[in-house]
Amino acid sequence: MKLEFRGHDERYVVEQSLMTLFPGELPVYEPIDPQHDSTWAVITLDEKPDSSHCAVTTELSYQGKILSYTQQCDLTGTDYEREGERRWAVAASFFQAACRLTGIQPPWGMLTGVRPDKPVTQLLAQGKAPAEIRDWMLHHYFVTEERADLAMETGAVAHQAALRLKPTDVPIYVGIPFCPTRCVYCSFVSQSVERSFALVPPYVDALVEEIRAGGRMIRQQGLTIPAFYMGGGTPTTLTAEQMDRVLTAFEESFDISACQEITVEAGRPDTITEEKLRVMKQHGVTRISVNPQTMEDHVLAAIGRRHSARDIEETMELVDKIGFPHVNMDLIAGLPEDTPEGFRRSLDRCVAFGVNDITVHTLALKKGSRILMEGLSIPGSESVAEMLRYAAPTLRKAGFAPYYLYRQKYMSGSFENIGWCREGGECWYNVYIMSELSSILSFGAGGSTKMVVPGTNQIERAFNLKYPKEYTERPEKWQANQQAFADFYKKLSL
């Protein structure tokens, strides 16, 4: 689509709506010839001389239709605030024109970021009334009523999570970037163990060294650990002995007296054994995740899993036998070969297991995944919408409520991922990281450490090396990241 801007150069906000409402269209900044070009937009910003008001008009041509829409906007506050108001007016003008021309109303409106409920959390912290915030979501971002209500629920949980955090609290993440096989939808940096088994032992050695060094640093800074999360990849690709080493290193290196939850993504049933579960139980793990993604055998085969739905059931029987306070299961709406009927069966079976935490993901079409590289067939956006329309009332009827959410690029139907739990079943680590409420100290290959100034949106990041082999061979990178983390907290003087 050819784009022409007059009176501004707000490319980013226009391009975000372009990707959502005109899939496959790329922005082209060339002169428009209305007599020969069929797909174009002219977006004009007019501002009063006293800078108290502006109007943005979008003239949009697409598939033989032409439409014009004008967005009015009062300009108030500081120069910085007025700049944001102009930017909003440009975005709103193009978005509203595109919605009217295409007949498409994205569920999250103009919100394109990972954390669409973050504005709710921030406004609650400022003392705004919930009704006022909800109305603002509807009329400022053009979110649908259903999504506005969802954001109000999860944003309120994040607000409560922020109140329970201390300035010295730093949740811990440990990454295990190995899987038995690579799923077709995955683009994470993870190694297939069947191809890279020799990488695991040296990786565990390096990981334990990093954890112990991090523990010393955290103690020196006087920081506290409210939550621990081991993810991946699939952490249970480790042997029971390797799992014991990692969890022992955590226990011995950190003061965990204030740690309210210890979570391990057990992940795929073909990696879970009674011995591994007993190791986790002995180390006080409070939550495990068993992530089938689907309970349909033909869909499991289509996504590259080497286990059956019966294997998942046997694993859940084993989990119940060992006994953990909290158990999570993950499902994905929109997987290859799945149908709304199949998704309903999968969700019903997960609810029947009696777990208190179920995460419903929407398929994200990630670059580098086999779905895109091999052109696999996936359900259309309306089928995905039907799956999600079944999920919400079913989970609510079973006593679940949404407690965190996030979005990714290129999600089917432009929907979201939602964590649902029964009362008391929240995984607070997920709330902390998704709402960016606190720093997160990450260990392992691909780890992303966040340094958050408490009570603000000021965030610094430090990334470990992505691949297990280079992470193992170059400890100076994680050492530098830990030093940066220590320096950050020295400056805060908590």
PDB file of N, CA and C in Angstrom, residues 35-98:
ATOM      1  N   GLN A  35      -5.115   7.862 -10.396  1.00  0.00           N
ATOM      2  CA  GLN A  35      -5.696   7.337 -11.633  1.00  0.00           C
ATOM      3  C   GLN A  35      -5.204   5.932 -11.956  1.00  0.00           C
ATOM      4  N   HIS A  36      -4.033   5.579 -11.426  1.00  0.00           N
ATOM      5  CA  HIS A  36      -3.474   4.268 -11.750  1.00  0.00           C
ATOM      6  C   HIS A  36      -3.271   3.379 -10.516  1.00  0.00           C
ATOM      7  N   ASP A  37      -3.079   3.967  -9.352  1.00  0.00           N
ATOM      8  CA  ASP A  37      -2.888   3.179  -8.127  1.00  0.00           C
ATOM      9  C   ASP A  37      -4.233   2.862  -7.498  1.00  0.00           C
ATOM     10  N   SER A  38      -4.415   1.617  -7.075  1.00  0.00           N
ATOM     11  CA  SER A  38      -5.695   1.212  -6.475  1.00  0.00           C
ATOM     12  C   SER A  38      -5.611   1.071  -4.951  1.00  0.00           C
ATOM     13  N   THR A  39      -4.406   0.950  -4.404  1.00  0.00           N
ATOM     14  CA  THR A  39      -4.248   0.718  -2.973  1.00  0.00           C
ATOM     15  C   THR A  39      -3.348   1.798  -2.394  1.00  0.00           C
ATOM     16  N   TRP A  40      -3.946   2.745  -1.680  1.00  0.00           N
ATOM     17  CA  TRP A  40      -3.161   3.860  -1.171  1.00  0.00           C
ATOM     18  C   TRP A  40      -3.900   4.546  -0.028  1.00  0.00           C
ATOM     19  N   ALA A  41      -3.147   5.373   0.712  1.00  0.00           N
ATOM     20  CA  ALA A  41      -3.740   6.188   1.775  1.00  0.00           C
ATOM     21  C   ALA A  41      -2.995   7.510   1.868  1.00  0.00           C
ATOM     22  N   VAL A  42      -3.750   8.579   1.989  1.00  0.00           N
ATOM     23  CA  VAL A  42      -3.192   9.901   2.250  1.00  0.00           C
ATOM     24  C   VAL A  42      -3.666  10.315   3.633  1.00  0.00           C
ATOM     25  N   ILE A  43      -2.723  10.574   4.537  1.00  0.00           N
ATOM     26  CA  ILE A  43      -3.055  10.883   5.928  1.00  0.00           C
ATOM     27  C   ILE A  43      -2.541  12.293   6.229  1.00  0.00           C
ATOM     28  N   THR A  44      -3.472  13.206   6.465  1.00  0.00           N
ATOM     29  CA  THR A  44      -3.149  14.629   6.584  1.00  0.00           C
ATOM     30  C   THR A  44      -3.456  15.134   7.989  1.00  0.00           C
ATOM     31  N   LEU A  45      -2.464  15.752   8.616  1.00  0.00           N
ATOM     32  CA  LEU A  45      -2.651  16.356   9.938  1.00  0.00           C
ATOM     33  C   LEU A  45      -2.752  17.868   9.787  1.00  0.00           C
ATOM     34  N   ASP A  46      -3.864  18.443  10.243  1.00  0.00           N
ATOM     35  CA  ASP A  46      -4.061  19.895  10.265  1.00  0.00           C
ATOM     36  C   ASP A  46      -4.139  20.337  11.718  1.00  0.00           C
ATOM     37  N   GLU A  47      -3.414  21.394  12.048  1.00  0.00           N
ATOM     38  CA  GLU A  47      -3.373  21.857  13.442  1.00  0.00           C
ATOM     39  C   GLU A  47      -3.666  23.343  13.503  1.00  0.00           C
ATOM     40  N   LYS A  48      -4.453  23.724  14.530  1.00  0.00           N
ATOM     41  CA  LYS A  48      -4.762  25.128  14.740  1.00  0.00           C
ATOM     42  C   LYS A  48      -3.484  25.902  15.078  1.00  0.00           C
ATOM     43  N   PRO A  49      -3.416  27.174  14.703  1.00  0.00           N
ATOM     44  CA  PRO A  49      -2.211  27.974  14.973  1.00  0.00           C
ATOM     45  C   PRO A  49      -1.839  28.027  16.453  1.00  0.00           C
ATOM     46  N   ASP A  50      -2.852  27.996  17.348  1.00  0.00           N
ATOM     47  CA  ASP A  50      -2.538  28.078  18.773  1.00  0.00           C
ATOM     48  C   ASP A  50      -2.201  26.713  19.375  1.00  0.00           C
ATOM     49  N   SER A  51      -2.158  25.659  18.546  1.00  0.00           N
ATOM     50  CA  SER A  51      -1.801  24.297  18.967  1.00  0.00           C
ATOM     51  C   SER A  51      -2.733  23.741  20.042  1.00  0.00           C
ATOM     52  N   SER A  52      -3.989  24.178  20.027  1.00  0.00           N
ATOM     53  CA  SER A  52      -4.941  23.648  21.008  1.00  0.00           C
ATOM     54  C   SER A  52      -5.796  22.519  20.440  1.00  0.00           C
ATOM     55  N   HIS A  53      -5.714  22.310  19.122  1.00  0.00           N
ATOM     56  CA  HIS A  53      -6.570  21.318  18.496  1.00  0.00           C
ATOM     57  C   HIS A  53      -5.940  20.869  17.172  1.00  0.00           C
ATOM     58  N   CYS A  54      -6.143  19.596  16.853  1.00  0.00           N
ATOM     59  CA  CYS A  54      -5.718  19.109  15.534  1.00  0.00           C
ATOM     60  C   CYS A  54      -6.782  18.188  14.975  1.00  0.00           C
ATOM     61  N   ALA A  55      -6.747  18.022  13.664  1.00  0.00           N
ATOM     62  CA  ALA A  55      -7.638  17.088  12.976  1.00  0.00           C
ATOM     63  C   ALA A  55      -6.798  16.305  11.979  1.00  0.00           C
ATOM     64  N   VAL A  56      -7.011  14.985  11.961  1.00  0.00           N
ATOM     65  CA  VAL A  56      -6.274  14.120  11.037  1.00  0.00           C
ATOM     66  C   VAL A  56      -7.288  13.445  10.116  1.00  0.00           C
ATOM     67  N   THR A  57      -7.099  13.610   8.825  1.00  0.00           N
ATOM     68  CA  THR A  57      -7.991  13.016   7.833  1.00  0.00           C
ATOM     69  C   THR A  57      -7.242  11.950   7.047  1.00  0.00           C
ATOM     70  N   THR A  58      -7.835  10.772   6.978  1.00  0.00           N
ATOM     71  CA  THR A  58      -7.291   9.686   6.163  1.00  0.00           C
ATOM     72  C   THR A  58      -8.194   9.445   4.967  1.00  0.00           C
ATOM     73  N   GLU A  59      -7.638   9.555   3.775  1.00  0.00           N
ATOM     74  CA  GLU A  59      -8.338   9.155   2.557  1.00  0.00           C
ATOM     75  C   GLU A  59      -7.726   7.837   2.113  1.00  0.00           C
ATOM     76  N   LEU A  60      -8.556   6.813   2.059  1.00  0.00           N
ATOM     77  CA  LEU A  60      -8.063   5.446   1.882  1.00  0.00           C
ATOM     78  C   LEU A  60      -8.720   4.792   0.676  1.00  0.00           C
ATOM     79  N   SER A  61      -7.885   4.168  -0.176  1.00  0.00           N
ATOM     80  CA  SER A  61      -8.380   3.447  -1.348  1.00  0.00           C
ATOM     81  C   SER A  61      -7.914   1.996  -1.271  1.00  0.00           C
ATOM     82  N   TYR A  62      -8.874   1.063  -1.405  1.00  0.00           N
ATOM     83  CA  TYR A  62      -8.517  -0.362  -1.306  1.00  0.00           C
ATOM     84  C   TYR A  62      -9.574  -1.198  -2.025  1.00  0.00           C
ATOM     85  N   GLN A  63      -9.136  -2.044  -2.943  1.00  0.00           N
ATOM     86  CA  GLN A  63     -10.008  -2.974  -3.682  1.00  0.00           C
ATOM     87  C   GLN A  63     -11.221  -2.269  -4.296  1.00  0.00           C
ATOM     88  N   GLY A  64     -10.950  -1.113  -4.936  1.00  0.00           N
ATOM     89  CA  GLY A  64     -12.003  -0.414  -5.658  1.00  0.00           C
ATOM     90  C   GLY A  64     -12.882   0.476  -4.804  1.00  0.00           C
ATOM     91  N   LYS A  65     -12.615   0.539  -3.510  1.00  0.00           N
ATOM     92  CA  LYS A  65     -13.409   1.389  -2.620  1.00  0.00           C
ATOM     93  C   LYS A  65     -12.547   2.546  -2.120  1.00  0.00           C
ATOM     94  N   ILE A  66     -13.172   3.703  -1.962  1.00  0.00           N
ATOM     95  CA  ILE A  66     -12.480   4.863  -1.406  1.00  0.00           C
ATOM     96  C   ILE A  66     -13.310   5.408  -0.241  1.00  0.00           C
ATOM     97  N   LEU A  67     -12.643   5.713   0.857  1.00  0.00           N
ATOM     98  CA  LEU A  67     -13.335   6.201   2.048  1.00  0.00           C
ATOM     99  C   LEU A  67     -12.469   7.239   2.731  1.00  0.00           C
ATOM    100  N   SER A  68     -13.129   8.219   3.363  1.00  0.00           N
ATOM    101  CA  SER A  68     -12.416   9.261   4.096  1.00  0.00           C
ATOM    102  C   SER A  68     -12.922   9.308   5.528  1.00  0.00           C
ATOM    103  N   TYR A  69     -11.996   9.488   6.473  1.00  0.00           N
ATOM    104  CA  TYR A  69     -12.386   9.583   7.887  1.00  0.00           C
ATOM    105  C   TYR A  69     -11.513  10.635   8.566  1.00  0.00           C
ATOM    106  N   THR A  70     -12.149  11.487   9.386  1.00  0.00           N
ATOM    107  CA  THR A  70     -11.420  12.537  10.104  1.00  0.00           C
ATOM    108  C   THR A  70     -11.514  12.305  11.606  1.00  0.00           C
ATOM    109  N   GLN A  71     -10.377  12.338  12.263  1.00  0.00           N
ATOM    110  CA  GLN A  71     -10.302  12.210  13.719  1.00  0.00           C
ATOM    111  C   GLN A  71      -9.927  13.554  14.325  1.00  0.00           C
ATOM    112  N   GLN A  72     -10.807  14.065  15.203  1.00  0.00           N
ATOM    113  CA  GLN A  72     -10.540  15.308  15.916  1.00  0.00           C
ATOM    114  C   GLN A  72      -9.782  14.997  17.208  1.00  0.00           C
ATOM    115  N   CYS A  73      -8.957  15.963  17.668  1.00  0.00           N
ATOM    116  CA  CYS A  73      -8.201  15.733  18.900  1.00  0.00           C
ATOM    117  C   CYS A  73      -7.825  17.066  19.538  1.00  0.00           C
ATOM    118  N   ASP A  74      -8.162  17.244  20.823  1.00  0.00           N
ATOM    119  CA  ASP A  74      -7.706  18.407  21.575  1.00  0.00           C
ATOM    120  C   ASP A  74      -6.269  18.173  22.032  1.00  0.00           C
ATOM    121  N   LEU A  75      -5.463  19.215  22.004  1.00  0.00           N
ATOM    122  CA  LEU A  75      -4.065  19.135  22.400  1.00  0.00           C
ATOM    123  C   LEU A  75      -3.886  19.858  23.732  1.00  0.00           C
ATOM    124  N   THR A  76      -3.463  19.130  24.741  1.00  0.00           N
ATOM    125  CA  THR A  76      -3.326  19.696  26.084  1.00  0.00           C
ATOM    126  C   THR A  76      -1.998  19.272  26.688  1.00  0.00           C
ATOM    127  N   GLY A  77      -1.619  19.907  27.781  1.00  0.00           N
ATOM    128  CA  GLY A  77      -0.458  19.476  28.531  1.00  0.00           C
ATOM    129  C   GLY A  77       0.852  19.975  27.963  1.00  0.00           C
ATOM    130  N   THR A  78       1.902  19.229  28.256  1.00  0.00           N
ATOM    131  CA  THR A  78       3.258  19.602  27.867  1.00  0.00           C
ATOM    132  C   THR A  78       3.480  19.330  26.384  1.00  0.00           C
ATOM    133  N   ASP A  79       4.606  19.819  25.869  1.00  0.00           N
ATOM    134  CA  ASP A  79       4.957  19.541  24.471  1.00  0.00           C
ATOM    135  C   ASP A  79       5.027  18.041  24.217  1.00  0.00           C
ATOM    136  N   TYR A  80       5.604  17.302  25.176  1.00  0.00           N
ATOM    137  CA  TYR A  80       5.722  15.845  25.038  1.00  0.00           C
ATOM    138  C   TYR A  80       4.340  15.195  24.987  1.00  0.00           C
ATOM    139  N   GLU A  81       3.422  15.646  25.846  1.00  0.00           N
ATOM    140  CA  GLU A  81       2.073  15.078  25.866  1.00  0.00           C
ATOM    141  C   GLU A  81       1.321  15.405  24.583  1.00  0.00           C
ATOM    142  N   ARG A  82       1.493  16.633  24.072  1.00  0.00           N
ATOM    143  CA  ARG A  82       0.822  16.997  22.820  1.00  0.00           C
ATOM    144  C   ARG A  82       1.355  16.170  21.648  1.00  0.00           C
ATOM    145  N   GLU A  83       2.632  15.856  21.695  1.00  0.00           N
ATOM    146  CA  GLU A  83       3.195  15.000  20.640  1.00  0.00           C
ATOM    147  C   GLU A  83       2.519  13.633  20.643  1.00  0.00           C
ATOM    148  N   GLY A  84       2.292  13.094  21.826  1.00  0.00           N
ATOM    149  CA  GLY A  84       1.596  11.816  21.932  1.00  0.00           C
ATOM    150  C   GLY A  84       0.159  11.901  21.467  1.00  0.00           C
ATOM    151  N   GLU A  85      -0.493  13.016  21.745  1.00  0.00           N
ATOM    152  CA  GLU A  85      -1.874  13.200  21.301  1.00  0.00           C
ATOM    153  C   GLU A  85      -1.969  13.292  19.782  1.00  0.00           C
ATOM    154  N   ARG A  86      -1.031  13.983  19.156  1.00  0.00           N
ATOM    155  CA  ARG A  86      -1.002  14.020  17.685  1.00  0.00           C
ATOM    156  C   ARG A  86      -0.801  12.612  17.121  1.00  0.00           C
ATOM    157  N   ARG A  87       0.123  11.890  17.731  1.00  0.00           N
ATOM    158  CA  ARG A  87       0.408  10.532  17.256  1.00  0.00           C
ATOM    159  C   ARG A  87      -0.845   9.663  17.369  1.00  0.00           C
ATOM    160  N   TRP A  88      -1.557   9.793  18.487  1.00  0.00           N
ATOM    161  CA  TRP A  88      -2.791   9.024  18.646  1.00  0.00           C
ATOM    162  C   TRP A  88      -3.802   9.386  17.569  1.00  0.00           C
ATOM    163  N   ALA A  89      -3.943  10.668  17.278  1.00  0.00           N
ATOM    164  CA  ALA A  89      -4.917  11.113  16.278  1.00  0.00           C
ATOM    165  C   ALA A  89      -4.600  10.538  14.906  1.00  0.00           C
ATOM    166  N   VAL A  90      -3.323  10.488  14.551  1.00  0.00           N
ATOM    167  CA  VAL A  90      -2.922   9.891  13.276  1.00  0.00           C
ATOM    168  C   VAL A  90      -3.292   8.415  13.254  1.00  0.00           C
ATOM    169  N   ALA A  91      -2.934   7.710  14.335  1.00  0.00           N
ATOM    170  CA  ALA A  91      -3.232   6.279  14.402  1.00  0.00           C
ATOM    171  C   ALA A  91      -4.729   6.031  14.349  1.00  0.00           C
ATOM    172  N   ALA A  92      -5.501   6.816  15.104  1.00  0.00           N
ATOM    173  CA  ALA A  92      -6.948   6.611  15.166  1.00  0.00           C
ATOM    174  C   ALA A  92      -7.611   6.903  13.823  1.00  0.00           C
ATOM    175  N   SER A  93      -7.130   7.920  13.134  1.00  0.00           N
ATOM    176  CA  SER A  93      -7.727   8.265  11.846  1.00  0.00           C
ATOM    177  C   SER A  93      -7.543   7.127  10.843  1.00  0.00           C
ATOM    178  N   PHE A  94      -6.317   6.619  10.726  1.00  0.00           N
ATOM    179  CA  PHE A  94      -6.079   5.527   9.773  1.00  0.00           C
ATOM    180  C   PHE A  94      -6.814   4.266  10.205  1.00  0.00           C
ATOM    181  N   PHE A  95      -6.768   3.958  11.497  1.00  0.00           N
ATOM    182  CA  PHE A  95      -7.416   2.737  12.007  1.00  0.00           C
ATOM    183  C   PHE A  95      -8.921   2.774  11.743  1.00  0.00           C
ATOM    184  N   GLN A  96      -9.564   3.885  12.058  1.00  0.00           N
ATOM    185  CA  GLN A  96     -11.010   3.967  11.873  1.00  0.00           C
ATOM    186  C   GLN A  96     -11.394   3.916  10.395  1.00  0.00           C
ATOM    187  N   ALA A  97     -10.581   4.559   9.563  1.00  0.00           N
ATOM    188  CA  ALA A  97     -10.855   4.488   8.122  1.00  0.00           C
ATOM    189  C   ALA A  97     -10.734   3.057   7.624  1.00  0.00           C
ATOM    190  N   ALA A  98      -9.685   2.369   8.060  1.00  0.00           N
ATOM    191  CA  ALA A  98      -9.457   0.993   7.611  1.00  0.00           C
ATOM    192  C   ALA A  98     -10.559   0.055   8.102  1.00  0.00           C
TER     193      ALA A  98
END
